Amino acid sequence: MALSSPPTFLYGHRRNPFFPTAKTTSISDISAILSPKIHSKLLGLRTSLKQPPLSSIFIKSPKPQNPKPITNSIRSLFTGIVEEMGSIKQLGFDQDNSFTMKIGAKIMLEDIHLGDSISVNGTCLTVTEYDTVLTEFSVGLAPETLRKTSLSELEIGSLVNLERALSPSTRMGGHFVQGHVDGTGEIVEMAPEGDSLWVKVKVGRDLLKYIVPKGFIAIDGTSLTVVDVFDEEVCFNFMMVAYTQQNVVIPLKKVGQKVNLEVDILGKYVERLLSSGFVESIKSS
């Protein structure tokens, strides 16, 4: 059989001149129209093909990985730099003995979501409802929160310090504040000096041991620096410049009123390490 041109086989979408309607061409199809000599060679080629090893067909399953341990992480973190002052619009028990507080604000509503953490006078609270038209949001307070903080003293119209939880792009302007109030202190003295304001706060000895001169402390959610500690009076004081006074609620309070306090967490970690015998274990090793 004479061929005017060499045959072309179809791979992919190329057409086979011997089988115009076929999409693929096998060796048996081609050999059927060729000479016996070529046909036998094709058969020999087909029978000489070896089956590939199974190892080259099946992909080996990856080695099992040890599961990573689950660690508890801090859900929210603040800086103590107050973003705005909000106004209490409503507070009290609404249903099922649930204490709810509704706060009017502007900055907080810019990117708010249900479940967000917002620091209200230094207390980390969860957004349960919000209205961007009325520019207000609601948070729920547990009985322990009311007992541990000064939020129970708020009234309709009271101003509160507000700060959203940190995001990866937030500048760290203050110090690490968790929004976990350690207790309250009582303002015992407020005295101006120039355009600054001295404030002295009386606190329990259980918290005073964590307060050091020139150390950080969060007061109503505001990151401030301790000036002096008075052990005999069980007090400490701090000073606020004019700009801070205009943007936080502390100057609006009077002598005798309470403020929320959160001490620097580093002091607690040090105390924990010392009480656990960590230092002794290092000395003995």
PDB file of C-alpha atoms in Angstrom:
ATOM      1  CA  MET A   1       0.000   0.000   0.000  1.00  0.00           C
ATOM      2  CA  ALA A   2       1.483   3.263  -1.135  1.00  0.00           C
ATOM      3  CA  LEU A   3       0.973   6.367   0.938  1.00  0.00           C
ATOM      4  CA  SER A   4       1.169   9.752  -0.671  1.00  0.00           C
ATOM      5  CA  SER A   5       2.186  11.370   2.594  1.00  0.00           C
ATOM      6  CA  PRO A   6       3.255  10.060   6.029  1.00  0.00           C
ATOM      7  CA  PRO A   7       0.332   9.449   8.395  1.00  0.00           C
ATOM      8  CA  THR A   8      -0.316  11.883  11.182  1.00  0.00           C
ATOM      9  CA  PHE A   9      -1.733  10.740  14.534  1.00  0.00           C
ATOM     10  CA  LEU A  10      -4.178  12.657  16.595  1.00  0.00           C
ATOM     11  CA  TYR A  11      -3.081  13.880  20.025  1.00  0.00           C
ATOM     12  CA  GLY A  12      -5.256  16.452  21.670  1.00  0.00           C
ATOM     13  CA  HIS A  13      -7.392  18.132  18.989  1.00  0.00           C
ATOM     14  CA  ARG A  14      -5.457  17.255  15.809  1.00  0.00           C
ATOM     15  CA  ARG A  15      -7.480  15.235  13.298  1.00  0.00           C
ATOM     16  CA  ASN A  16      -6.487  11.770  11.982  1.00  0.00           C
ATOM     17  CA  PRO A  17      -6.652  11.543   8.176  1.00  0.00           C
ATOM     18  CA  PHE A  18      -7.446   7.807   8.372  1.00  0.00           C
ATOM     19  CA  PHE A  19     -10.283   8.252  10.848  1.00  0.00           C
ATOM     20  CA  PRO A  20     -11.735  11.744  10.330  1.00  0.00           C
ATOM     21  CA  THR A  21     -14.539  11.247  12.834  1.00  0.00           C
ATOM     22  CA  ALA A  22     -12.395   9.744  15.592  1.00  0.00           C
ATOM     23  CA  LYS A  23     -11.024  11.813  18.368  1.00  0.00           C
ATOM     24  CA  THR A  24      -8.216   9.361  19.275  1.00  0.00           C
ATOM     25  CA  THR A  25      -6.254   6.690  17.342  1.00  0.00           C
ATOM     26  CA  SER A  26      -4.999   3.406  18.798  1.00  0.00           C
ATOM     27  CA  ILE A  27      -2.182   1.134  17.576  1.00  0.00           C
ATOM     28  CA  SER A  28      -4.671  -1.583  16.556  1.00  0.00           C
ATOM     29  CA  ASP A  29      -6.598   0.907  14.372  1.00  0.00           C
ATOM     30  CA  ILE A  30      -3.463   1.939  12.483  1.00  0.00           C
ATOM     31  CA  SER A  31      -2.093  -1.554  12.125  1.00  0.00           C
ATOM     32  CA  ALA A  32      -5.300  -2.752  10.481  1.00  0.00           C
ATOM     33  CA  ILE A  33      -4.638  -0.715   7.334  1.00  0.00           C
ATOM     34  CA  LEU A  34      -0.875  -1.224   7.131  1.00  0.00           C
ATOM     35  CA  SER A  35       1.162  -4.070   5.595  1.00  0.00           C
ATOM     36  CA  PRO A  36       1.522  -7.414   7.466  1.00  0.00           C
ATOM     37  CA  LYS A  37       5.203  -6.684   8.091  1.00  0.00           C
ATOM     38  CA  ILE A  38       4.510  -3.385   9.782  1.00  0.00           C
ATOM     39  CA  HIS A  39       1.532  -4.947  11.545  1.00  0.00           C
ATOM     40  CA  SER A  40       3.693  -7.603  13.193  1.00  0.00           C
ATOM     41  CA  LYS A  41       6.158  -5.004  14.353  1.00  0.00           C
ATOM     42  CA  LEU A  42       3.368  -3.036  15.986  1.00  0.00           C
ATOM     43  CA  LEU A  43       2.124  -6.155  17.771  1.00  0.00           C
ATOM     44  CA  GLY A  44       5.576  -6.843  19.043  1.00  0.00           C
ATOM     45  CA  LEU A  45       5.838  -3.281  20.278  1.00  0.00           C
ATOM     46  CA  ARG A  46       2.497  -3.574  22.086  1.00  0.00           C
ATOM     47  CA  THR A  47       3.355  -6.895  23.756  1.00  0.00           C
ATOM     48  CA  SER A  48       6.778  -5.646  24.833  1.00  0.00           C
ATOM     49  CA  LEU A  49       5.313  -2.823  26.895  1.00  0.00           C
ATOM     50  CA  LYS A  50       5.715  -3.386  30.624  1.00  0.00           C
ATOM     51  CA  GLN A  51       3.262  -2.372  33.300  1.00  0.00           C
ATOM     52  CA  PRO A  52       4.616   0.475  35.374  1.00  0.00           C
ATOM     53  CA  PRO A  53       5.234  -0.236  39.066  1.00  0.00           C
ATOM     54  CA  LEU A  54       2.398   0.580  41.426  1.00  0.00           C
ATOM     55  CA  SER A  55       4.647   2.979  43.305  1.00  0.00           C
ATOM     56  CA  SER A  56       4.708   5.278  40.273  1.00  0.00           C
ATOM     57  CA  ILE A  57       0.919   5.253  39.939  1.00  0.00           C
ATOM     58  CA  PHE A  58      -0.246   5.847  43.457  1.00  0.00           C
ATOM     59  CA  ILE A  59       0.898   8.867  45.421  1.00  0.00           C
ATOM     60  CA  LYS A  60       2.237   8.015  48.815  1.00  0.00           C
ATOM     61  CA  SER A  61       0.177   9.440  51.671  1.00  0.00           C
ATOM     62  CA  PRO A  62       1.999  12.088  53.692  1.00  0.00           C
ATOM     63  CA  LYS A  63       3.318  11.178  57.091  1.00  0.00           C
ATOM     64  CA  PRO A  64       0.877  11.980  59.881  1.00  0.00           C
ATOM     65  CA  GLN A  65       1.605  15.264  61.583  1.00  0.00           C
ATOM     66  CA  ASN A  66       1.449  15.669  65.308  1.00  0.00           C
ATOM     67  CA  PRO A  67      -1.460  17.980  66.193  1.00  0.00           C
ATOM     68  CA  LYS A  68      -0.457  21.389  67.452  1.00  0.00           C
ATOM     69  CA  PRO A  69      -1.361  22.021  71.067  1.00  0.00           C
ATOM     70  CA  ILE A  70      -4.284  24.358  71.623  1.00  0.00           C
ATOM     71  CA  THR A  71      -3.274  27.422  73.580  1.00  0.00           C
ATOM     72  CA  ASN A  72      -5.514  30.007  75.156  1.00  0.00           C
ATOM     73  CA  SER A  73      -4.856  33.462  73.795  1.00  0.00           C
ATOM     74  CA  ILE A  74      -5.982  36.902  74.799  1.00  0.00           C
ATOM     75  CA  ARG A  75      -9.122  37.656  72.800  1.00  0.00           C
ATOM     76  CA  SER A  76      -8.715  41.413  72.834  1.00  0.00           C
ATOM     77  CA  LEU A  77      -6.114  43.973  73.748  1.00  0.00           C
ATOM     78  CA  PHE A  78      -6.192  47.744  74.185  1.00  0.00           C
ATOM     79  CA  THR A  79      -3.628  50.517  74.472  1.00  0.00           C
ATOM     80  CA  GLY A  80      -5.224  52.830  77.016  1.00  0.00           C
ATOM     81  CA  ILE A  81      -5.406  55.627  74.430  1.00  0.00           C
ATOM     82  CA  VAL A  82      -9.032  56.778  74.567  1.00  0.00           C
ATOM     83  CA  GLU A  83     -10.540  57.246  71.088  1.00  0.00           C
ATOM     84  CA  GLU A  84     -13.638  59.147  72.113  1.00  0.00           C
ATOM     85  CA  MET A  85     -16.026  59.822  74.946  1.00  0.00           C
ATOM     86  CA  GLY A  86     -19.465  58.292  74.591  1.00  0.00           C
ATOM     87  CA  SER A  87     -22.714  59.154  76.349  1.00  0.00           C
ATOM     88  CA  ILE A  88     -24.897  56.710  78.285  1.00  0.00           C
ATOM     89  CA  LYS A  89     -28.338  56.654  76.658  1.00  0.00           C
ATOM     90  CA  GLN A  90     -29.892  53.814  78.573  1.00  0.00           C
ATOM     91  CA  LEU A  91     -28.893  51.352  81.293  1.00  0.00           C
ATOM     92  CA  GLY A  92     -30.640  48.845  83.468  1.00  0.00           C
ATOM     93  CA  PHE A  93     -32.191  45.376  83.477  1.00  0.00           C
ATOM     94  CA  ASP A  94     -34.160  44.693  80.310  1.00  0.00           C
ATOM     95  CA  GLN A  95     -35.178  41.017  80.220  1.00  0.00           C
ATOM     96  CA  ASP A  96     -34.203  37.785  81.932  1.00  0.00           C
ATOM     97  CA  ASN A  97     -32.323  39.812  84.557  1.00  0.00           C
ATOM     98  CA  SER A  98     -29.859  40.949  81.871  1.00  0.00           C
ATOM     99  CA  PHE A  99     -28.197  44.295  82.575  1.00  0.00           C
ATOM    100  CA  THR A 100     -27.747  46.239  79.337  1.00  0.00           C
ATOM    101  CA  MET A 101     -26.074  49.564  78.658  1.00  0.00           C
ATOM    102  CA  LYS A 102     -26.720  51.592  75.509  1.00  0.00           C
ATOM    103  CA  ILE A 103     -24.022  54.096  74.536  1.00  0.00           C
ATOM    104  CA  GLY A 104     -24.072  56.878  71.968  1.00  0.00           C
ATOM    105  CA  ALA A 105     -20.830  57.240  69.993  1.00  0.00           C
ATOM    106  CA  LYS A 106     -19.439  58.066  66.562  1.00  0.00           C
ATOM    107  CA  ILE A 107     -15.960  56.620  66.062  1.00  0.00           C
ATOM    108  CA  MET A 108     -16.990  53.271  67.556  1.00  0.00           C
ATOM    109  CA  LEU A 109     -19.670  52.891  64.863  1.00  0.00           C
ATOM    110  CA  GLU A 110     -17.273  53.341  61.936  1.00  0.00           C
ATOM    111  CA  ASP A 111     -16.441  49.636  61.592  1.00  0.00           C
ATOM    112  CA  ILE A 112     -18.484  47.992  64.323  1.00  0.00           C
ATOM    113  CA  HIS A 113     -19.613  44.357  64.260  1.00  0.00           C
ATOM    114  CA  LEU A 114     -21.631  42.194  66.602  1.00  0.00           C
ATOM    115  CA  GLY A 115     -19.308  40.540  69.099  1.00  0.00           C
ATOM    116  CA  ASP A 116     -16.670  43.271  68.917  1.00  0.00           C
ATOM    117  CA  SER A 117     -14.796  44.116  72.097  1.00  0.00           C
ATOM    118  CA  ILE A 118     -14.919  47.734  73.236  1.00  0.00           C
ATOM    119  CA  SER A 119     -13.305  49.165  76.343  1.00  0.00           C
ATOM    120  CA  VAL A 120     -15.852  51.180  78.336  1.00  0.00           C
ATOM    121  CA  ASN A 121     -14.100  53.062  81.152  1.00  0.00           C
ATOM    122  CA  GLY A 122     -11.415  50.394  81.020  1.00  0.00           C
ATOM    123  CA  THR A 123     -13.833  47.460  81.082  1.00  0.00           C
ATOM    124  CA  CYS A 124     -13.762  45.105  78.098  1.00  0.00           C
ATOM    125  CA  LEU A 125     -17.392  44.638  76.998  1.00  0.00           C
ATOM    126  CA  THR A 126     -18.983  42.854  74.039  1.00  0.00           C
ATOM    127  CA  VAL A 127     -21.199  44.566  71.476  1.00  0.00           C
ATOM    128  CA  THR A 128     -24.619  42.877  71.475  1.00  0.00           C
ATOM    129  CA  GLU A 129     -26.515  45.349  69.281  1.00  0.00           C
ATOM    130  CA  TYR A 130     -25.833  48.503  67.293  1.00  0.00           C
ATOM    131  CA  ASP A 131     -27.578  51.088  65.134  1.00  0.00           C
ATOM    132  CA  THR A 132     -25.458  53.093  62.692  1.00  0.00           C
ATOM    133  CA  VAL A 133     -28.344  55.508  61.988  1.00  0.00           C
ATOM    134  CA  LEU A 134     -28.855  56.402  65.644  1.00  0.00           C
ATOM    135  CA  THR A 135     -25.071  56.063  66.208  1.00  0.00           C
ATOM    136  CA  GLU A 136     -25.428  53.908  69.292  1.00  0.00           C
ATOM    137  CA  PHE A 137     -24.446  50.442  70.431  1.00  0.00           C
ATOM    138  CA  SER A 138     -25.385  48.167  73.330  1.00  0.00           C
ATOM    139  CA  VAL A 139     -23.269  46.018  75.625  1.00  0.00           C
ATOM    140  CA  GLY A 140     -24.226  43.501  78.286  1.00  0.00           C
ATOM    141  CA  LEU A 141     -22.823  43.531  81.813  1.00  0.00           C
ATOM    142  CA  ALA A 142     -22.483  40.470  84.025  1.00  0.00           C
ATOM    143  CA  PRO A 143     -23.207  40.725  87.769  1.00  0.00           C
ATOM    144  CA  GLU A 144     -19.493  40.252  88.547  1.00  0.00           C
ATOM    145  CA  THR A 145     -18.656  43.172  86.245  1.00  0.00           C
ATOM    146  CA  LEU A 146     -21.065  45.410  88.139  1.00  0.00           C
ATOM    147  CA  ARG A 147     -19.537  44.337  91.454  1.00  0.00           C
ATOM    148  CA  LYS A 148     -15.925  44.707  90.350  1.00  0.00           C
ATOM    149  CA  THR A 149     -16.112  48.033  88.490  1.00  0.00           C
ATOM    150  CA  SER A 150     -17.513  51.510  88.921  1.00  0.00           C
ATOM    151  CA  LEU A 151     -19.916  51.119  85.990  1.00  0.00           C
ATOM    152  CA  SER A 152     -22.815  50.659  88.414  1.00  0.00           C
ATOM    153  CA  GLU A 153     -22.431  54.335  89.392  1.00  0.00           C
ATOM    154  CA  LEU A 154     -23.156  55.553  85.854  1.00  0.00           C
ATOM    155  CA  GLU A 155     -26.352  57.403  85.024  1.00  0.00           C
ATOM    156  CA  ILE A 156     -28.129  58.394  81.822  1.00  0.00           C
ATOM    157  CA  GLY A 157     -26.069  61.190  80.303  1.00  0.00           C
ATOM    158  CA  SER A 158     -22.807  60.119  81.961  1.00  0.00           C
ATOM    159  CA  LEU A 159     -19.734  60.239  79.735  1.00  0.00           C
ATOM    160  CA  VAL A 160     -17.502  57.178  79.383  1.00  0.00           C
ATOM    161  CA  ASN A 161     -14.089  56.532  77.838  1.00  0.00           C
ATOM    162  CA  LEU A 162     -14.266  54.352  74.725  1.00  0.00           C
ATOM    163  CA  GLU A 163     -11.577  52.438  72.845  1.00  0.00           C
ATOM    164  CA  ARG A 164     -11.836  49.703  70.240  1.00  0.00           C
ATOM    165  CA  ALA A 165      -9.692  46.586  70.514  1.00  0.00           C
ATOM    166  CA  LEU A 166      -6.311  46.610  68.804  1.00  0.00           C
ATOM    167  CA  SER A 167      -5.994  45.619  65.154  1.00  0.00           C
ATOM    168  CA  PRO A 168      -2.746  44.537  63.402  1.00  0.00           C
ATOM    169  CA  SER A 169      -2.377  48.028  61.910  1.00  0.00           C
ATOM    170  CA  THR A 170      -2.962  49.946  65.158  1.00  0.00           C
ATOM    171  CA  ARG A 171      -0.126  52.015  66.584  1.00  0.00           C
ATOM    172  CA  MET A 172       0.824  51.044  70.134  1.00  0.00           C
ATOM    173  CA  GLY A 173       0.653  54.445  71.828  1.00  0.00           C
ATOM    174  CA  GLY A 174       0.046  53.505  75.466  1.00  0.00           C
ATOM    175  CA  HIS A 175       0.692  50.137  77.124  1.00  0.00           C
ATOM    176  CA  PHE A 176      -0.860  46.688  77.061  1.00  0.00           C
ATOM    177  CA  VAL A 177      -4.334  46.950  78.590  1.00  0.00           C
ATOM    178  CA  GLN A 178      -6.534  43.854  78.711  1.00  0.00           C
ATOM    179  CA  GLY A 179      -9.729  45.516  79.828  1.00  0.00           C
ATOM    180  CA  HIS A 180      -9.853  43.253  82.889  1.00  0.00           C
ATOM    181  CA  VAL A 181     -10.488  45.623  85.784  1.00  0.00           C
ATOM    182  CA  ASP A 182      -8.596  44.579  88.931  1.00  0.00           C
ATOM    183  CA  GLY A 183     -10.626  46.781  91.236  1.00  0.00           C
ATOM    184  CA  THR A 184     -11.657  50.349  91.955  1.00  0.00           C
ATOM    185  CA  GLY A 185      -9.986  53.273  93.643  1.00  0.00           C
ATOM    186  CA  GLU A 186     -11.421  56.373  95.269  1.00  0.00           C
ATOM    187  CA  ILE A 187     -10.392  59.869  94.233  1.00  0.00           C
ATOM    188  CA  VAL A 188      -9.223  61.624  97.409  1.00  0.00           C
ATOM    189  CA  GLU A 189      -7.638  64.744  95.975  1.00  0.00           C
ATOM    190  CA  MET A 190      -7.663  66.807  92.764  1.00  0.00           C
ATOM    191  CA  ALA A 191      -5.376  69.825  92.515  1.00  0.00           C
ATOM    192  CA  PRO A 192      -4.455  71.923  89.464  1.00  0.00           C
ATOM    193  CA  GLU A 193      -0.900  73.026  88.731  1.00  0.00           C
ATOM    194  CA  GLY A 194      -0.696  75.360  85.776  1.00  0.00           C
ATOM    195  CA  ASP A 195      -2.780  73.759  83.017  1.00  0.00           C
ATOM    196  CA  SER A 196      -2.108  70.245  84.396  1.00  0.00           C
ATOM    197  CA  LEU A 197      -4.097  68.359  87.017  1.00  0.00           C
ATOM    198  CA  TRP A 198      -2.849  66.303  89.978  1.00  0.00           C
ATOM    199  CA  VAL A 199      -5.072  63.399  91.015  1.00  0.00           C
ATOM    200  CA  LYS A 200      -4.561  61.206  94.095  1.00  0.00           C
ATOM    201  CA  VAL A 201      -6.334  57.875  94.369  1.00  0.00           C
ATOM    202  CA  LYS A 202      -6.773  55.629  97.401  1.00  0.00           C
ATOM    203  CA  VAL A 203      -6.673  51.906  96.698  1.00  0.00           C
ATOM    204  CA  GLY A 204      -6.588  48.620  98.611  1.00  0.00           C
ATOM    205  CA  ARG A 205      -3.228  47.167  99.631  1.00  0.00           C
ATOM    206  CA  ASP A 206      -3.893  44.129  97.464  1.00  0.00           C
ATOM    207  CA  LEU A 207      -3.519  46.377  94.411  1.00  0.00           C
ATOM    208  CA  LEU A 208      -1.060  48.917  95.782  1.00  0.00           C
ATOM    209  CA  LYS A 209       1.710  46.300  95.802  1.00  0.00           C
ATOM    210  CA  TYR A 210       1.561  46.214  91.972  1.00  0.00           C
ATOM    211  CA  ILE A 211       1.767  50.010  91.602  1.00  0.00           C
ATOM    212  CA  VAL A 212       5.249  51.513  91.318  1.00  0.00           C
ATOM    213  CA  PRO A 213       6.507  55.069  90.682  1.00  0.00           C
ATOM    214  CA  LYS A 214       6.935  55.777  86.962  1.00  0.00           C
ATOM    215  CA  GLY A 215       5.042  52.601  86.160  1.00  0.00           C
ATOM    216  CA  PHE A 216       2.012  52.128  83.913  1.00  0.00           C
ATOM    217  CA  ILE A 217      -1.542  51.987  85.186  1.00  0.00           C
ATOM    218  CA  ALA A 218      -4.921  52.091  83.410  1.00  0.00           C
ATOM    219  CA  ILE A 219      -7.433  54.390  85.137  1.00  0.00           C
ATOM    220  CA  ASP A 220     -10.924  54.241  83.642  1.00  0.00           C
ATOM    221  CA  GLY A 221      -9.217  52.755  80.590  1.00  0.00           C
ATOM    222  CA  THR A 222      -6.733  55.635  80.224  1.00  0.00           C
ATOM    223  CA  SER A 223      -3.040  54.738  80.101  1.00  0.00           C
ATOM    224  CA  LEU A 224      -1.314  56.927  82.691  1.00  0.00           C
ATOM    225  CA  THR A 225       2.037  57.079  84.467  1.00  0.00           C
ATOM    226  CA  VAL A 226       2.222  56.799  88.249  1.00  0.00           C
ATOM    227  CA  VAL A 227       4.180  59.678  89.834  1.00  0.00           C
ATOM    228  CA  ASP A 228       4.416  58.680  93.513  1.00  0.00           C
ATOM    229  CA  VAL A 229       3.211  55.858  95.758  1.00  0.00           C
ATOM    230  CA  PHE A 230       2.272  56.632  99.368  1.00  0.00           C
ATOM    231  CA  ASP A 231       2.379  53.353 101.276  1.00  0.00           C
ATOM    232  CA  GLU A 232       1.221  54.805 104.615  1.00  0.00           C
ATOM    233  CA  GLU A 233      -1.782  56.499 103.002  1.00  0.00           C
ATOM    234  CA  VAL A 234      -2.398  53.524 100.704  1.00  0.00           C
ATOM    235  CA  CYS A 235      -2.534  55.996  97.812  1.00  0.00           C
ATOM    236  CA  PHE A 236      -0.806  56.885  94.561  1.00  0.00           C
ATOM    237  CA  ASN A 237      -0.995  59.951  92.366  1.00  0.00           C
ATOM    238  CA  PHE A 238      -0.620  60.908  88.733  1.00  0.00           C
ATOM    239  CA  MET A 239      -0.754  64.035  86.613  1.00  0.00           C
ATOM    240  CA  MET A 240      -2.694  64.796  83.450  1.00  0.00           C
ATOM    241  CA  VAL A 241      -1.722  67.412  80.889  1.00  0.00           C
ATOM    242  CA  ALA A 242      -4.308  69.741  79.360  1.00  0.00           C
ATOM    243  CA  TYR A 243      -4.871  67.641  76.214  1.00  0.00           C
ATOM    244  CA  THR A 244      -5.582  64.482  78.217  1.00  0.00           C
ATOM    245  CA  GLN A 245      -7.999  66.357  80.467  1.00  0.00           C
ATOM    246  CA  GLN A 246     -10.037  67.421  77.441  1.00  0.00           C
ATOM    247  CA  ASN A 247     -10.375  63.904  76.048  1.00  0.00           C
ATOM    248  CA  VAL A 248     -11.065  61.629  79.032  1.00  0.00           C
ATOM    249  CA  VAL A 249     -13.685  61.492  81.775  1.00  0.00           C
ATOM    250  CA  ILE A 250     -11.438  61.574  84.857  1.00  0.00           C
ATOM    251  CA  PRO A 251     -11.391  65.398  85.241  1.00  0.00           C
ATOM    252  CA  LEU A 252     -15.199  65.364  85.173  1.00  0.00           C
ATOM    253  CA  LYS A 253     -15.319  63.271  88.325  1.00  0.00           C
ATOM    254  CA  LYS A 254     -15.285  64.656  91.857  1.00  0.00           C
ATOM    255  CA  VAL A 255     -13.490  63.752  95.065  1.00  0.00           C
ATOM    256  CA  GLY A 256     -15.117  60.662  96.553  1.00  0.00           C
ATOM    257  CA  GLN A 257     -16.062  59.068  93.236  1.00  0.00           C
ATOM    258  CA  LYS A 258     -14.607  55.763  92.065  1.00  0.00           C
ATOM    259  CA  VAL A 259     -12.357  54.965  89.123  1.00  0.00           C
ATOM    260  CA  ASN A 260     -11.637  51.607  87.507  1.00  0.00           C
ATOM    261  CA  LEU A 261      -8.071  50.370  87.925  1.00  0.00           C
ATOM    262  CA  GLU A 262      -6.042  47.839  85.957  1.00  0.00           C
ATOM    263  CA  VAL A 263      -2.458  47.393  87.094  1.00  0.00           C
ATOM    264  CA  ASP A 264       0.408  46.481  84.784  1.00  0.00           C
ATOM    265  CA  ILE A 265       0.193  42.754  84.028  1.00  0.00           C
ATOM    266  CA  LEU A 266       3.982  42.349  84.210  1.00  0.00           C
ATOM    267  CA  GLY A 267       3.938  42.739  87.988  1.00  0.00           C
ATOM    268  CA  LYS A 268       1.502  39.848  88.303  1.00  0.00           C
ATOM    269  CA  TYR A 269       3.661  37.597  86.146  1.00  0.00           C
ATOM    270  CA  VAL A 270       6.739  38.345  88.255  1.00  0.00           C
ATOM    271  CA  GLU A 271       4.845  37.625  91.463  1.00  0.00           C
ATOM    272  CA  ARG A 272       3.551  34.358  90.030  1.00  0.00           C
ATOM    273  CA  LEU A 273       7.030  33.214  89.020  1.00  0.00           C
ATOM    274  CA  LEU A 274       8.490  34.038  92.426  1.00  0.00           C
ATOM    275  CA  SER A 275       5.712  32.251  94.322  1.00  0.00           C
ATOM    276  CA  SER A 276       5.993  29.124  92.156  1.00  0.00           C
ATOM    277  CA  GLY A 277       9.613  28.500  93.125  1.00  0.00           C
ATOM    278  CA  PHE A 278      10.934  29.404  89.710  1.00  0.00           C
ATOM    279  CA  VAL A 279      13.967  31.261  91.099  1.00  0.00           C
ATOM    280  CA  GLU A 280      14.908  28.383  93.444  1.00  0.00           C
ATOM    281  CA  SER A 281      14.698  25.888  90.574  1.00  0.00           C
ATOM    282  CA  ILE A 282      17.163  27.987  88.560  1.00  0.00           C
ATOM    283  CA  LYS A 283      19.594  28.256  91.492  1.00  0.00           C
ATOM    284  CA  SER A 284      19.553  24.514  92.061  1.00  0.00           C
ATOM    285  CA  SER A 285      20.142  23.679  88.398  1.00  0.00           C
TER     286      SER A 285
END
